[in-house]
Amino acid sequence: MRLPVLTLQSAPREPSRLVRRSVRQVVGTVLGLMTGTLLVLTALLALIRIRRPLQAARRWEQRRLHRFHRLRLVDDGAEPEFLGPGRAIVHGLLAAVLGYVMGDLLLLVAAVVLGSLTQLLLGGPVTMEFDAWTISRPALAVLVIFGTSSLLAAALYAELAARLQRALLGRWTTVAREDALESRISRLLTTRRGVVLAIDDERRRIERDLHDGVQQNVVSLSVALARARRATDPERADELLEQAHRQSQALIEEVRQVAWRIYPTALDEHGLASALAGIAETCPVPLTVENRIEGPPPRAVESAAYFVAREAVTNVVKHAGAGSASLTLTSSGEGDRRVLRLVVRDDGAGGADPEGGGLQGLARRVAALDGTLEVRSPLGGPTLIIAEIPYA
């Protein structure tokens, strides 16, 4: 699901951040050719008891990893003793090979791009000769196509190089990637705005319920009582009072339904299963509820799952034209990390719009808890709404 786009003042500028990251990693990978080679050479010296050069090379390599790849080791700032001579040779060889390939790639890119630019200025085509054939293309086409694809290839290769080095170092010590924090902050800013929008949507819905339902019934009740007070015929007055009594009972039920839609007391008193059973009892469409969760999840997760289920079932009743629906609740995972999975399925006409206001509100509510919402609704049905919410 796509969440609302934030303003540039609200979140980091993602394209520029990705460009800076790619350039930084390309430079860091090329520098790995130098630091990796030094690491191998100094590690060989350490095998014959000359250890000081290895200590300096390890510090340089650590700075390269931190500055250009944002890889922070657990003992950052101290001597990385886990990287002994044997491991230093392995890591240095990997860094040097990755750096050599990146340097060769950049050299090839520079040669073709500069050559294409020169041919473009001279007004001639770019000709590439092979033993089997010769290719001649306009210089502008070669410059645009090859230049763009080569830059993308360099960025992807630098990302792969960083991951390989992180994987190797991760076998010996704990490695944290600091730029992951930037993505996390960006997502938190997005979900925070989503929470605010979801709260505003909920307030507008409550206002509509009160205005269109409760307020109208209160006005009708007030009019019936006023007519009963003015009636001179006792039988007519009794009839109006009976009407007012019926309207008061309907008003009590309306207020109860509004309160239930705001937050059901059964959720606190009896848990999520009972609250979902209440949805099934009042649903005009036959709804089956299957609960396979082990132990009660946190209250915030229960609340989010309940509102997702209620809104999804409401959409089934209003728009799907379904003959039946089902609601399945499961939990998975082990230890401190578990996931609550809620699936609402109907046999209606399908074609639900994931970008609609109601489904976007559900996506924002789930994203606020680091969850995801997926909508599968091909034309002709069936429609599946799948919410997954992690919890500890």
Coordinates of C-alpha atoms in Angstrom, one line a residue:
M1 CA 0.0 0.0 0.0
R2 CA 1.3 3.5 -0.8
L3 CA 1.2 6.0 2.0
P4 CA 0.7 9.7 1.5
V5 CA 3.6 11.6 0.1
L6 CA 5.3 13.9 2.6
T7 CA 6.4 17.4 1.9
L8 CA 10.1 18.1 1.4
Q9 CA 10.2 19.8 4.8
S10 CA 8.8 16.7 6.5
A11 CA 11.1 13.9 5.3
P12 CA 14.5 13.5 3.8
R13 CA 14.8 14.0 0.0
E14 CA 15.0 10.3 -1.0
P15 CA 16.4 10.8 -4.6
S16 CA 19.3 13.0 -3.4
R17 CA 19.9 10.7 -0.5
L18 CA 20.2 7.7 -2.7
V19 CA 22.5 9.5 -5.2
R20 CA 24.8 10.6 -2.3
R21 CA 24.8 7.0 -1.0
S22 CA 25.6 5.5 -4.4
V23 CA 28.5 8.0 -5.0
R24 CA 29.9 7.4 -1.5
Q25 CA 29.8 3.6 -2.0
V26 CA 31.3 3.7 -5.4
V27 CA 34.3 5.7 -4.1
G28 CA 34.6 3.5 -1.1
T29 CA 34.6 0.4 -3.2
V30 CA 37.4 1.8 -5.4
L31 CA 39.4 2.7 -2.3
G32 CA 39.1 -0.9 -1.2
L33 CA 41.6 -1.8 -3.9
M34 CA 44.3 0.3 -2.0
T35 CA 43.3 -0.5 1.6
G36 CA 42.7 -4.2 0.8
T37 CA 46.1 -4.6 -0.8
L38 CA 47.7 -2.8 2.2
L39 CA 45.8 -5.1 4.5
V40 CA 47.1 -8.2 2.8
L41 CA 50.7 -7.0 2.6
T42 CA 50.8 -5.9 6.3
A43 CA 49.1 -9.2 7.4
L44 CA 51.9 -11.1 5.7
L45 CA 54.4 -9.0 7.6
A46 CA 52.5 -9.7 10.8
L47 CA 53.0 -13.4 10.2
I48 CA 56.7 -12.8 10.7
R49 CA 56.2 -10.7 13.9
I50 CA 56.1 -7.3 12.3
R51 CA 52.6 -6.2 13.6
R52 CA 52.7 -2.4 13.7
P53 CA 51.9 -1.9 9.9
L54 CA 48.9 -4.3 10.2
Q55 CA 47.5 -2.2 13.1
A56 CA 47.7 1.0 10.9
A57 CA 46.2 -0.8 7.9
R58 CA 43.3 -2.1 10.0
R59 CA 42.5 1.4 11.2
W60 CA 42.5 2.7 7.7
E61 CA 40.3 -0.1 6.5
Q62 CA 37.9 0.5 9.4
R63 CA 37.7 4.2 8.5
R64 CA 36.9 3.3 4.9
L65 CA 34.2 1.0 5.9
H66 CA 32.6 3.5 8.3
R67 CA 32.9 6.6 6.1
F68 CA 32.0 5.2 2.7
H69 CA 29.9 2.1 3.5
R70 CA 28.5 3.2 6.8
L71 CA 29.5 -0.1 8.4
R72 CA 30.2 0.2 12.1
L73 CA 32.0 -2.6 13.9
V74 CA 31.2 -3.4 17.5
D75 CA 34.7 -2.3 18.6
D76 CA 34.7 0.8 16.4
G77 CA 37.4 3.2 17.6
A78 CA 39.5 0.5 19.1
E79 CA 41.9 -2.1 17.7
P80 CA 39.7 -4.6 15.8
E81 CA 41.4 -7.6 17.4
F82 CA 39.0 -10.0 15.7
L83 CA 40.7 -9.2 12.4
G84 CA 43.9 -11.1 12.9
P85 CA 46.5 -11.8 10.1
G86 CA 44.6 -14.7 8.6
R87 CA 41.2 -12.9 8.5
A88 CA 42.9 -9.7 7.4
I89 CA 44.2 -11.5 4.3
V90 CA 40.8 -12.9 3.5
H91 CA 39.0 -9.6 4.0
G92 CA 41.8 -7.7 2.2
L93 CA 41.6 -9.9 -0.8
L94 CA 37.9 -9.5 -1.1
A95 CA 38.1 -5.7 -0.8
A96 CA 41.0 -5.5 -3.3
V97 CA 39.2 -7.7 -5.9
L98 CA 35.9 -5.8 -5.5
G99 CA 37.8 -2.5 -5.8
Y100 CA 39.7 -3.7 -8.9
V101 CA 36.5 -4.7 -10.7
M102 CA 34.9 -1.4 -9.8
G103 CA 37.9 0.6 -11.0
D104 CA 37.9 -1.4 -14.3
L105 CA 34.1 -0.7 -14.6
L106 CA 34.6 3.0 -14.1
L107 CA 37.5 3.1 -16.6
L108 CA 35.3 1.4 -19.2
V109 CA 32.4 3.8 -18.5
A110 CA 34.7 6.8 -18.7
A111 CA 36.2 5.7 -22.0
V112 CA 32.8 5.1 -23.7
V113 CA 31.1 8.1 -22.3
L114 CA 33.9 10.5 -23.1
G115 CA 34.3 8.9 -26.5
S116 CA 30.6 9.3 -27.2
L117 CA 30.7 12.9 -26.1
T118 CA 33.7 13.6 -28.3
Q119 CA 32.0 12.0 -31.3
L120 CA 28.8 14.0 -30.5
L121 CA 30.8 17.3 -30.6
L122 CA 32.6 16.3 -33.8
G123 CA 29.2 15.3 -35.4
G124 CA 30.1 11.7 -36.1
P125 CA 28.6 8.3 -35.0
V126 CA 30.1 5.9 -32.5
T127 CA 31.6 2.8 -34.1
M128 CA 32.4 -0.3 -32.2
E129 CA 34.3 -3.0 -33.9
F130 CA 34.4 -6.7 -33.0
D131 CA 35.9 -9.7 -34.8
A132 CA 32.4 -10.9 -35.9
W133 CA 30.7 -7.6 -36.6
T134 CA 30.8 -3.8 -36.4
I135 CA 28.2 -1.6 -34.8
S136 CA 27.7 2.1 -35.7
R137 CA 25.2 4.1 -33.7
P138 CA 24.5 7.9 -33.2
A139 CA 26.7 9.3 -30.6
L140 CA 23.8 10.9 -28.6
A141 CA 22.0 7.5 -28.3
V142 CA 25.2 5.8 -27.1
L143 CA 25.9 8.6 -24.6
V144 CA 22.4 8.6 -23.1
I145 CA 21.8 4.8 -23.1
F146 CA 25.2 3.6 -22.1
G147 CA 25.8 6.5 -19.7
T148 CA 22.6 5.9 -17.9
S149 CA 22.9 2.1 -17.7
S150 CA 26.5 2.2 -16.7
L151 CA 25.8 4.6 -13.8
L152 CA 23.1 2.3 -12.6
A153 CA 25.4 -0.7 -13.0
A154 CA 28.1 1.0 -10.9
A155 CA 25.6 1.9 -8.2
L156 CA 24.3 -1.7 -8.0
Y157 CA 27.7 -3.2 -8.0
A158 CA 28.8 -0.8 -5.1
E159 CA 25.8 -1.9 -3.2
L160 CA 26.7 -5.6 -3.8
A161 CA 30.3 -4.9 -2.7
A162 CA 29.1 -3.4 0.5
R163 CA 26.8 -6.3 1.3
L164 CA 29.5 -8.9 0.6
Q165 CA 32.0 -7.1 2.9
R166 CA 29.3 -6.8 5.6
A167 CA 28.5 -10.5 5.2
L168 CA 32.1 -11.5 5.6
L169 CA 32.8 -9.3 8.6
G170 CA 29.5 -10.4 10.1
R171 CA 30.9 -13.9 10.4
W172 CA 33.5 -12.6 12.8
T173 CA 31.8 -9.8 14.7
T174 CA 28.7 -7.7 14.9
V175 CA 28.3 -5.1 12.0
A176 CA 25.7 -2.4 12.0
R177 CA 24.8 -0.4 8.9
E178 CA 24.2 3.2 10.0
D179 CA 22.5 4.4 6.8
A180 CA 19.7 2.0 7.6
L181 CA 18.8 4.5 10.4
E182 CA 18.1 7.2 7.7
S183 CA 15.6 4.9 6.0
R184 CA 14.0 4.1 9.3
I185 CA 13.7 7.8 10.2
S186 CA 12.1 8.5 6.8
R187 CA 9.6 5.7 7.4
L188 CA 8.8 6.9 10.9
L189 CA 8.1 10.4 9.6
T190 CA 5.8 9.0 6.9
T191 CA 3.9 6.8 9.4
R192 CA 3.6 9.7 11.9
R193 CA 1.9 11.8 9.3
G194 CA -0.2 8.8 8.4
V195 CA -1.3 8.5 12.1
V196 CA -2.4 12.1 12.1
L197 CA -4.4 11.7 8.9
A198 CA -6.0 8.5 10.3
I199 CA -7.0 10.3 13.5
D200 CA -8.5 13.2 11.4
D201 CA -10.4 10.7 9.2
E202 CA -11.7 9.0 12.4
R203 CA -12.9 12.3 13.9
R204 CA -14.7 13.2 10.6
R205 CA -16.4 9.8 10.6
I206 CA -17.5 10.2 14.3
E207 CA -18.8 13.7 13.5
R208 CA -20.9 12.3 10.5
D209 CA -22.3 9.5 12.7
L210 CA -23.3 12.0 15.4
H211 CA -24.7 14.5 12.9
D212 CA -26.5 12.2 10.6
G213 CA -27.7 9.6 13.1
V214 CA -27.8 10.6 16.8
Q215 CA -28.5 14.3 16.2
Q216 CA -31.4 13.6 13.8
N217 CA -32.9 11.1 16.3
V218 CA -32.6 13.6 19.1
V219 CA -34.3 16.3 17.1
S220 CA -37.1 13.9 16.1
L221 CA -37.5 12.9 19.8
S222 CA -37.7 16.6 20.9
V223 CA -40.4 17.3 18.2
A224 CA -42.5 14.3 19.4
L225 CA -42.3 15.4 23.0
A226 CA -43.2 19.0 22.1
R227 CA -46.2 17.8 20.2
A228 CA -47.3 15.6 23.1
R229 CA -47.1 18.6 25.5
R230 CA -49.3 20.7 23.1
A231 CA -51.8 18.0 22.5
T232 CA -55.2 18.6 24.1
D233 CA -56.6 15.1 23.3
P234 CA -55.4 12.6 26.0
E235 CA -55.4 9.7 23.5
R236 CA -53.4 11.8 21.0
A237 CA -50.9 12.7 23.8
D238 CA -50.5 9.1 24.8
E239 CA -49.9 8.1 21.2
L240 CA -47.2 10.8 20.9
L241 CA -45.6 9.8 24.1
E242 CA -45.5 6.1 22.9
Q243 CA -43.9 7.3 19.7
A244 CA -41.3 9.3 21.8
H245 CA -40.6 6.3 23.9
R246 CA -39.9 4.2 20.8
Q247 CA -37.6 6.9 19.4
S248 CA -35.8 7.1 22.7
Q249 CA -35.1 3.4 22.6
A250 CA -33.9 3.8 19.0
L251 CA -31.7 6.7 20.1
I252 CA -30.1 4.6 22.9
E253 CA -29.3 1.8 20.4
E254 CA -27.9 4.4 18.0
V255 CA -25.6 5.9 20.7
R256 CA -24.6 2.4 21.6
Q257 CA -23.6 1.6 18.0
V258 CA -21.7 4.9 17.7
A259 CA -19.8 4.1 20.9
W260 CA -19.1 0.6 19.7
R261 CA -17.7 1.9 16.4
I262 CA -15.5 4.4 18.3
Y263 CA -14.1 1.7 20.6
P264 CA -15.8 -1.6 21.6
T265 CA -15.8 -2.3 25.3
A266 CA -15.7 -6.0 24.5
L267 CA -12.2 -5.5 23.2
D268 CA -11.0 -4.6 26.7
E269 CA -13.3 -6.9 28.6
H270 CA -13.2 -10.1 26.6
G271 CA -10.4 -9.6 24.0
L272 CA -10.1 -9.5 20.2
A273 CA -12.0 -12.8 19.5
S274 CA -15.1 -11.6 21.3
A275 CA -15.0 -8.2 19.5
L276 CA -14.7 -9.9 16.1
A277 CA -17.6 -12.2 17.0
G278 CA -19.6 -9.1 17.7
I279 CA -18.9 -7.9 14.1
A280 CA -20.0 -11.3 12.7
E281 CA -23.3 -11.1 14.7
T282 CA -24.3 -7.7 13.4
C283 CA -23.0 -8.3 9.8
P284 CA -25.9 -8.5 7.2
V285 CA -23.6 -10.8 5.1
P286 CA -22.9 -14.3 6.4
L287 CA -19.5 -13.9 8.0
T288 CA -17.4 -16.8 9.5
V289 CA -14.7 -16.0 12.0
E290 CA -11.7 -18.3 12.5
N291 CA -9.4 -17.4 15.4
R292 CA -6.1 -19.3 15.6
I293 CA -3.9 -16.9 17.6
E294 CA -1.9 -18.2 20.5
G295 CA -2.2 -15.9 23.5
P296 CA -3.5 -12.3 23.5
P297 CA -1.4 -9.8 21.5
P298 CA -0.7 -6.3 22.9
R299 CA -3.8 -4.0 23.2
A300 CA -2.6 -1.6 20.5
V301 CA -2.2 -4.6 18.0
E302 CA -5.7 -5.9 19.0
S303 CA -7.2 -2.4 18.5
A304 CA -5.6 -2.1 15.0
A305 CA -6.7 -5.6 14.0
Y306 CA -10.2 -4.9 15.2
F307 CA -10.6 -1.7 13.2
V308 CA -9.1 -3.2 10.1
A309 CA -11.6 -6.1 10.3
R310 CA -14.5 -3.8 11.0
E311 CA -13.7 -1.4 8.1
A312 CA -13.0 -4.3 5.7
V313 CA -16.3 -6.0 6.6
T314 CA -18.1 -2.7 6.2
N315 CA -16.7 -2.4 2.7
V316 CA -17.9 -5.9 1.9
V317 CA -21.4 -5.0 3.0
K318 CA -21.5 -1.6 1.1
H319 CA -19.6 -2.3 -2.1
A320 CA -18.7 -5.9 -2.7
G321 CA -22.1 -7.4 -3.4
A322 CA -20.9 -10.5 -1.7
G323 CA -22.9 -13.5 -0.7
S324 CA -20.5 -14.5 2.1
A325 CA -17.3 -13.5 3.7
S326 CA -14.7 -15.0 6.1
L327 CA -12.3 -13.5 8.6
T328 CA -9.2 -15.5 9.6
L329 CA -6.9 -14.5 12.5
T330 CA -3.5 -16.3 12.9
S331 CA -0.2 -15.6 14.6
S332 CA 3.3 -16.8 13.7
G333 CA 6.8 -16.3 14.8
E334 CA 8.8 -17.3 17.9
G335 CA 10.3 -15.7 20.9
D336 CA 10.2 -11.9 21.1
R337 CA 9.1 -11.4 17.5
R338 CA 5.7 -12.4 16.4
V339 CA 3.3 -11.4 13.6
L340 CA -0.5 -11.1 13.8
R341 CA -2.0 -11.9 10.4
L342 CA -5.6 -10.9 9.6
V343 CA -7.2 -12.0 6.4
V344 CA -10.7 -10.8 5.3
R345 CA -12.1 -12.6 2.2
D346 CA -15.3 -12.2 0.3
D347 CA -16.8 -13.7 -2.8
G348 CA -18.0 -10.4 -4.3
A349 CA -17.4 -8.6 -7.6
G350 CA -13.8 -7.5 -6.8
G351 CA -12.2 -4.4 -8.2
A352 CA -11.5 -2.7 -4.9
D353 CA -9.3 0.3 -5.2
P354 CA -6.3 0.1 -2.9
E355 CA -5.8 3.9 -3.2
G356 CA -9.3 4.6 -1.9
G357 CA -9.8 6.6 1.2
G358 CA -11.0 3.8 3.4
L359 CA -8.2 1.3 2.5
Q360 CA -5.6 4.0 2.7
G361 CA -6.8 4.8 6.3
L362 CA -6.4 1.1 7.2
A363 CA -2.9 1.1 5.6
R364 CA -1.9 4.2 7.7
R365 CA -3.3 2.6 10.9
V366 CA -1.3 -0.7 10.3
A367 CA 1.9 1.2 9.2
A368 CA 1.9 3.1 12.5
L369 CA 2.7 -0.3 14.1
D370 CA 5.3 -1.3 11.5
G371 CA 2.8 -3.5 9.8
T372 CA 1.7 -4.0 6.2
L373 CA -1.6 -4.1 4.4
E374 CA -2.1 -5.9 1.1
V375 CA -5.2 -5.8 -1.1
R376 CA -5.9 -8.4 -3.7
S377 CA -9.0 -7.7 -5.6
P378 CA -9.1 -8.7 -9.3
L379 CA -12.3 -8.0 -11.3
G380 CA -14.8 -10.7 -10.7
G381 CA -13.4 -11.4 -7.2
P382 CA -12.6 -12.7 -4.8
T383 CA -11.2 -9.9 -2.7
L384 CA -8.6 -10.5 0.0
I385 CA -7.4 -7.9 2.5
I386 CA -4.3 -9.1 4.4
A387 CA -3.0 -7.2 7.3
E388 CA 0.2 -8.3 9.1
I389 CA 1.2 -6.5 12.3
P390 CA 4.4 -7.4 14.2
Y391 CA 4.5 -7.4 18.0
A392 CA 6.7 -8.6 20.8

